PDB file of C-alpha atoms in Angstrom:
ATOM      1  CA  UNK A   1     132.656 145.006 -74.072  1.00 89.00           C
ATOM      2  CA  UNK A   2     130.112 142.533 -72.133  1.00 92.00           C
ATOM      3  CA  UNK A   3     132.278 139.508 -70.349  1.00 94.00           C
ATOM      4  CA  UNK A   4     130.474 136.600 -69.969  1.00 95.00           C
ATOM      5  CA  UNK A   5     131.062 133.677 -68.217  1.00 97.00           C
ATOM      6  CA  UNK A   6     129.339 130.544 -69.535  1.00 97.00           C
ATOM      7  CA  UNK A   7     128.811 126.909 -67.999  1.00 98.00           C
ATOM      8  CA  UNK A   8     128.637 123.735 -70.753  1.00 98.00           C
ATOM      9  CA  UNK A   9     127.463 120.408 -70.172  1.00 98.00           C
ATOM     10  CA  UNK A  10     128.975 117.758 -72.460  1.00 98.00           C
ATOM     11  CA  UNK A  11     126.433 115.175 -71.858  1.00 98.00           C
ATOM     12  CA  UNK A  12     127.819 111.684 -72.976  1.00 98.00           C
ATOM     13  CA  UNK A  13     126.327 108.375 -72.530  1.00 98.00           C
ATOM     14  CA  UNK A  14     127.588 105.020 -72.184  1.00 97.00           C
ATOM     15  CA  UNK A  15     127.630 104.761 -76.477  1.00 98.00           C
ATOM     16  CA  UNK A  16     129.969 107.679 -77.163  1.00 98.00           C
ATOM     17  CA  UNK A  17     126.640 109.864 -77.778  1.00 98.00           C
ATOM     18  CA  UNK A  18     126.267 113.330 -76.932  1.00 98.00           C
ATOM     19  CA  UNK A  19     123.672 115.321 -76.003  1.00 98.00           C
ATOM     20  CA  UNK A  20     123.269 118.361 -78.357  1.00 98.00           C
ATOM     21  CA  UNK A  21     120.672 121.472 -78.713  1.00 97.00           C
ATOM     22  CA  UNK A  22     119.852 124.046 -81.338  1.00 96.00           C
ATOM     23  CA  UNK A  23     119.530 127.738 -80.294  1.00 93.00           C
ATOM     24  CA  UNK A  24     116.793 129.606 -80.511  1.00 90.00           C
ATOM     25  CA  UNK A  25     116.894 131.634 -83.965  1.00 92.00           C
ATOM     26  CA  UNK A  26     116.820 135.046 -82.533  1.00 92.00           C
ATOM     27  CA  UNK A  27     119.086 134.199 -79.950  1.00 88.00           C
ATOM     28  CA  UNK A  28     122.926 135.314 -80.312  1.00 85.00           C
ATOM     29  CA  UNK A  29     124.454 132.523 -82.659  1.00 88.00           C
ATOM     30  CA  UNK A  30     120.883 131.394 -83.710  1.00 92.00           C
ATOM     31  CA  UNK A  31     120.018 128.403 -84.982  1.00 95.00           C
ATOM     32  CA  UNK A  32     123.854 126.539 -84.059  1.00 96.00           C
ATOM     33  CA  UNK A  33     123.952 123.871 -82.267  1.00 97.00           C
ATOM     34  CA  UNK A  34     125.290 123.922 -78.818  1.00 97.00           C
ATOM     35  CA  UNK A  35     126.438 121.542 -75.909  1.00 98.00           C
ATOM     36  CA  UNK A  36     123.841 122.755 -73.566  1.00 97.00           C
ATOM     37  CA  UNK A  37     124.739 125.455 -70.584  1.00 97.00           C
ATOM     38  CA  UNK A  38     124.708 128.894 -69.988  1.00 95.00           C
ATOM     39  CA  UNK A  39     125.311 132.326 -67.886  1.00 96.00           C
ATOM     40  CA  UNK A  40     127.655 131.699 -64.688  1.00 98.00           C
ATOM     41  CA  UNK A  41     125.300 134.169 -62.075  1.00 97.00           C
ATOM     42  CA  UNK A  42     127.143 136.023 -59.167  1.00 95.00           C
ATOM     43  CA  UNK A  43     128.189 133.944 -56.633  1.00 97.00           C
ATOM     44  CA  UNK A  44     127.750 130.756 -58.200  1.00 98.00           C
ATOM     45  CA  UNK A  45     130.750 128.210 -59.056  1.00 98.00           C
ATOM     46  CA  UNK A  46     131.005 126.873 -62.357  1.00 98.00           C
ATOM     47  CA  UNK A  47     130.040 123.494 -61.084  1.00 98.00           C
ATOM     48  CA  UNK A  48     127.260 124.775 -59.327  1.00 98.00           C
ATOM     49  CA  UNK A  49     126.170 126.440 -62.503  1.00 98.00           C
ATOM     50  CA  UNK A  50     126.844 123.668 -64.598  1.00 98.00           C
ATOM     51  CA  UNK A  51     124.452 121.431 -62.484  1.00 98.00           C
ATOM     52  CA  UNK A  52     121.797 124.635 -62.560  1.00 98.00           C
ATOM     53  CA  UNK A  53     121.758 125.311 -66.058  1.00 98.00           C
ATOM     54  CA  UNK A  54     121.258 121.624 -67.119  1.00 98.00           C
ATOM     55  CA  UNK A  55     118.101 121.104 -64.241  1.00 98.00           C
ATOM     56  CA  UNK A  56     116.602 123.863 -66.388  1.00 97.00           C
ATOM     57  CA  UNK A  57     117.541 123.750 -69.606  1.00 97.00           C
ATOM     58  CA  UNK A  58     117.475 119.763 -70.477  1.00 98.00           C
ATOM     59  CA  UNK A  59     115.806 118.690 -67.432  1.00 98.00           C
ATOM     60  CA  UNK A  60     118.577 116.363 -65.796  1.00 98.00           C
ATOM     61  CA  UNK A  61     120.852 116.325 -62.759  1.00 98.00           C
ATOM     62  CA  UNK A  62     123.939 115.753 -63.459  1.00 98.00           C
ATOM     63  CA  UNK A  63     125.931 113.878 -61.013  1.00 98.00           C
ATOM     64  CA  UNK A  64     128.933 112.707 -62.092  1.00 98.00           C
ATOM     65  CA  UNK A  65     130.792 115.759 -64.234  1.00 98.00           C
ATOM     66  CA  UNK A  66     134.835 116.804 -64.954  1.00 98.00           C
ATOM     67  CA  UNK A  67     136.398 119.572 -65.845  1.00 98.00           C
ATOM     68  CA  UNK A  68     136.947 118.713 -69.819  1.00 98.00           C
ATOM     69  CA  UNK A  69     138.345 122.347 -71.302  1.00 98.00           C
ATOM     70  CA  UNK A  70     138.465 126.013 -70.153  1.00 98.00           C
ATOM     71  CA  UNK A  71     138.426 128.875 -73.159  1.00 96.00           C
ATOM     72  CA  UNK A  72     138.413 131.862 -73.630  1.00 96.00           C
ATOM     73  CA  UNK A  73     136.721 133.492 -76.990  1.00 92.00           C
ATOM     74  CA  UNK A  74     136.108 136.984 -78.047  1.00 92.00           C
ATOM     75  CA  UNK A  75     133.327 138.171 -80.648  1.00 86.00           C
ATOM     76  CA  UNK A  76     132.851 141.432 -81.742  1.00 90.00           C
ATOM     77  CA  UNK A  77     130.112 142.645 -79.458  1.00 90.00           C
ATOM     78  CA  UNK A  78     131.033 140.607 -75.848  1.00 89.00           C
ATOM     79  CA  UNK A  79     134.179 138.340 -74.537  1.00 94.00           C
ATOM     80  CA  UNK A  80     133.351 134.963 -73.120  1.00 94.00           C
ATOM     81  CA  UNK A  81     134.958 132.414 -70.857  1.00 97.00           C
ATOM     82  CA  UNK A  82     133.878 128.932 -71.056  1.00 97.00           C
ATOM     83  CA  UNK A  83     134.149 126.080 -68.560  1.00 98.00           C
ATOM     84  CA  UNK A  84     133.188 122.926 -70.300  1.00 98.00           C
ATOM     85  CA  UNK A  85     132.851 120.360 -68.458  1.00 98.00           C
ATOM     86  CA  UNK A  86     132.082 116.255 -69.536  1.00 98.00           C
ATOM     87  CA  UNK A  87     128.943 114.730 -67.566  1.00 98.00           C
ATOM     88  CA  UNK A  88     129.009 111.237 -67.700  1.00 98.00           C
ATOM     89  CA  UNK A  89     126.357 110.600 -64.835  1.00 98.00           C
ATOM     90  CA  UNK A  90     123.302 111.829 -64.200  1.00 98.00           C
ATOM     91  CA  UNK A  91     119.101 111.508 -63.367  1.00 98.00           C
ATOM     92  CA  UNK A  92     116.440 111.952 -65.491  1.00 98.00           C
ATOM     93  CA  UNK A  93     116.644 111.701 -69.521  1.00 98.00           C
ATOM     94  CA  UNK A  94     117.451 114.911 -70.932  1.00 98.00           C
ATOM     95  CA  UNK A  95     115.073 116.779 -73.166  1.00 97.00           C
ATOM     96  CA  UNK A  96     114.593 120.029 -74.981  1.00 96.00           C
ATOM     97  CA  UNK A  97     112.771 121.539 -71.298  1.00 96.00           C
ATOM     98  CA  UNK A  98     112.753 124.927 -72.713  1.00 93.00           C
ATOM     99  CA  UNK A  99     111.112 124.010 -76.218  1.00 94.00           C
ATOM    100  CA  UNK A 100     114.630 124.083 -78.067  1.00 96.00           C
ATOM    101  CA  UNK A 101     115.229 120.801 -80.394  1.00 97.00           C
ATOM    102  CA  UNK A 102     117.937 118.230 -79.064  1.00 97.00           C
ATOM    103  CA  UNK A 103     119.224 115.241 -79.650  1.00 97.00           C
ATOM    104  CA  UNK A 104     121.602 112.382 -79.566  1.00 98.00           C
ATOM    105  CA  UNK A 105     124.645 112.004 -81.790  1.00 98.00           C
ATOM    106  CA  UNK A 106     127.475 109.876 -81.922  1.00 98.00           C
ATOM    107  CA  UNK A 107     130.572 111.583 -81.066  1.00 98.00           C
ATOM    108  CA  UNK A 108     132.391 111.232 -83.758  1.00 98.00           C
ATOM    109  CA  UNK A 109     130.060 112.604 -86.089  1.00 98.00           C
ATOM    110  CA  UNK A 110     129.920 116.140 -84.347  1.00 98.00           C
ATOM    111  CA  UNK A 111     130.209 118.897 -87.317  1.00 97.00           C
ATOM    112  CA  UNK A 112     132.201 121.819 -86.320  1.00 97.00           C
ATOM    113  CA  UNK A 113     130.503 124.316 -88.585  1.00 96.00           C
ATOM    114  CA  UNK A 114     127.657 123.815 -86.633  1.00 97.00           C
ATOM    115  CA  UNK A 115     128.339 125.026 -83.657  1.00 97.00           C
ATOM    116  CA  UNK A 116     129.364 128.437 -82.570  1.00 93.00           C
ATOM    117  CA  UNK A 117     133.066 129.473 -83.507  1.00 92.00           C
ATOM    118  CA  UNK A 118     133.847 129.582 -79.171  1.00 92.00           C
ATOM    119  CA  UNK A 119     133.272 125.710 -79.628  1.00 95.00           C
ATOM    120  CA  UNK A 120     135.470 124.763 -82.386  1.00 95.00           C
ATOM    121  CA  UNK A 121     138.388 123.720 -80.181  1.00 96.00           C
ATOM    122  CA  UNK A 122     136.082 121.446 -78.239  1.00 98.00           C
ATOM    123  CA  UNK A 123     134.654 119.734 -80.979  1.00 98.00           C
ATOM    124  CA  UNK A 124     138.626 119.037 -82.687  1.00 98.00           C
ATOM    125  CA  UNK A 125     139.178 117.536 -79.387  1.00 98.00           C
ATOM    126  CA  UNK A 126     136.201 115.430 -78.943  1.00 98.00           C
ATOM    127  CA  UNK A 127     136.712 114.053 -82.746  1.00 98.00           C
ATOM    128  CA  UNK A 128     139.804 113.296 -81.909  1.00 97.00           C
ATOM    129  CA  UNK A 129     139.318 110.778 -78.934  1.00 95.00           C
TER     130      UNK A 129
END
């Protein structure tokens, strides 16, 4: 089974708004959203991933960033492990850099259905701050 480890970004600004992006359709889980992130390469720290992943994918750098959850979730074709962490800092205004949608919603109105099943404990935990 394929092991993956994955590096999230919970972007959150100053109004309780997070930063959210839809996946690609033909991409695994197509068409969720997701808290934006991805592959943990060789050698790399989660951190160091974290800050990575969101230079490419939404175009910021993040500089201020905790650990907010670690979990672990299996599907049926690969296993993943998922650092996620809560950025509450960073440069630049994030955008979909890669072409994917995003945008800004208010915490509290985060829908668990979605997002991809590996983020439903996240998403409890964020509605319930």
């Amino acid at each position: 089974m394929k092991q993956l480890n994955i590096a999230v970004g919970i972007i959150r600004n100053t109004e309780r708004q997070i930063f959210i992006t839809r996946r690609a359709s033909d991409a695994h889980m197509g068409d969720k959203w997701e808290f934006p992130g991805g592959k943990i390469e060789q050698g790399e720290s989660p951190e160091q991933a974290l800050v990575r992943e969101l230079s490419e994918e939404v175009g910021i750098e993040a500089s201020r960033y905790a650990l907010y959850r670690k979990l672990e979730h299996s599907f049926p074709d690969r296993h993943v492990t998922l650092w996620f962490y809560l950025v509450d800092a960073w440069q630049g205004e994030p955008w979909g850099k890669e072409g994917q949608p995003g945008e800004w919603i208010p915490q509290h109105a985060l829908k668990i259905d979605a997002f991809p099943p590996a983020n439903v404990q996240v998403i409890e935990q964020l509605l319930a701050e």
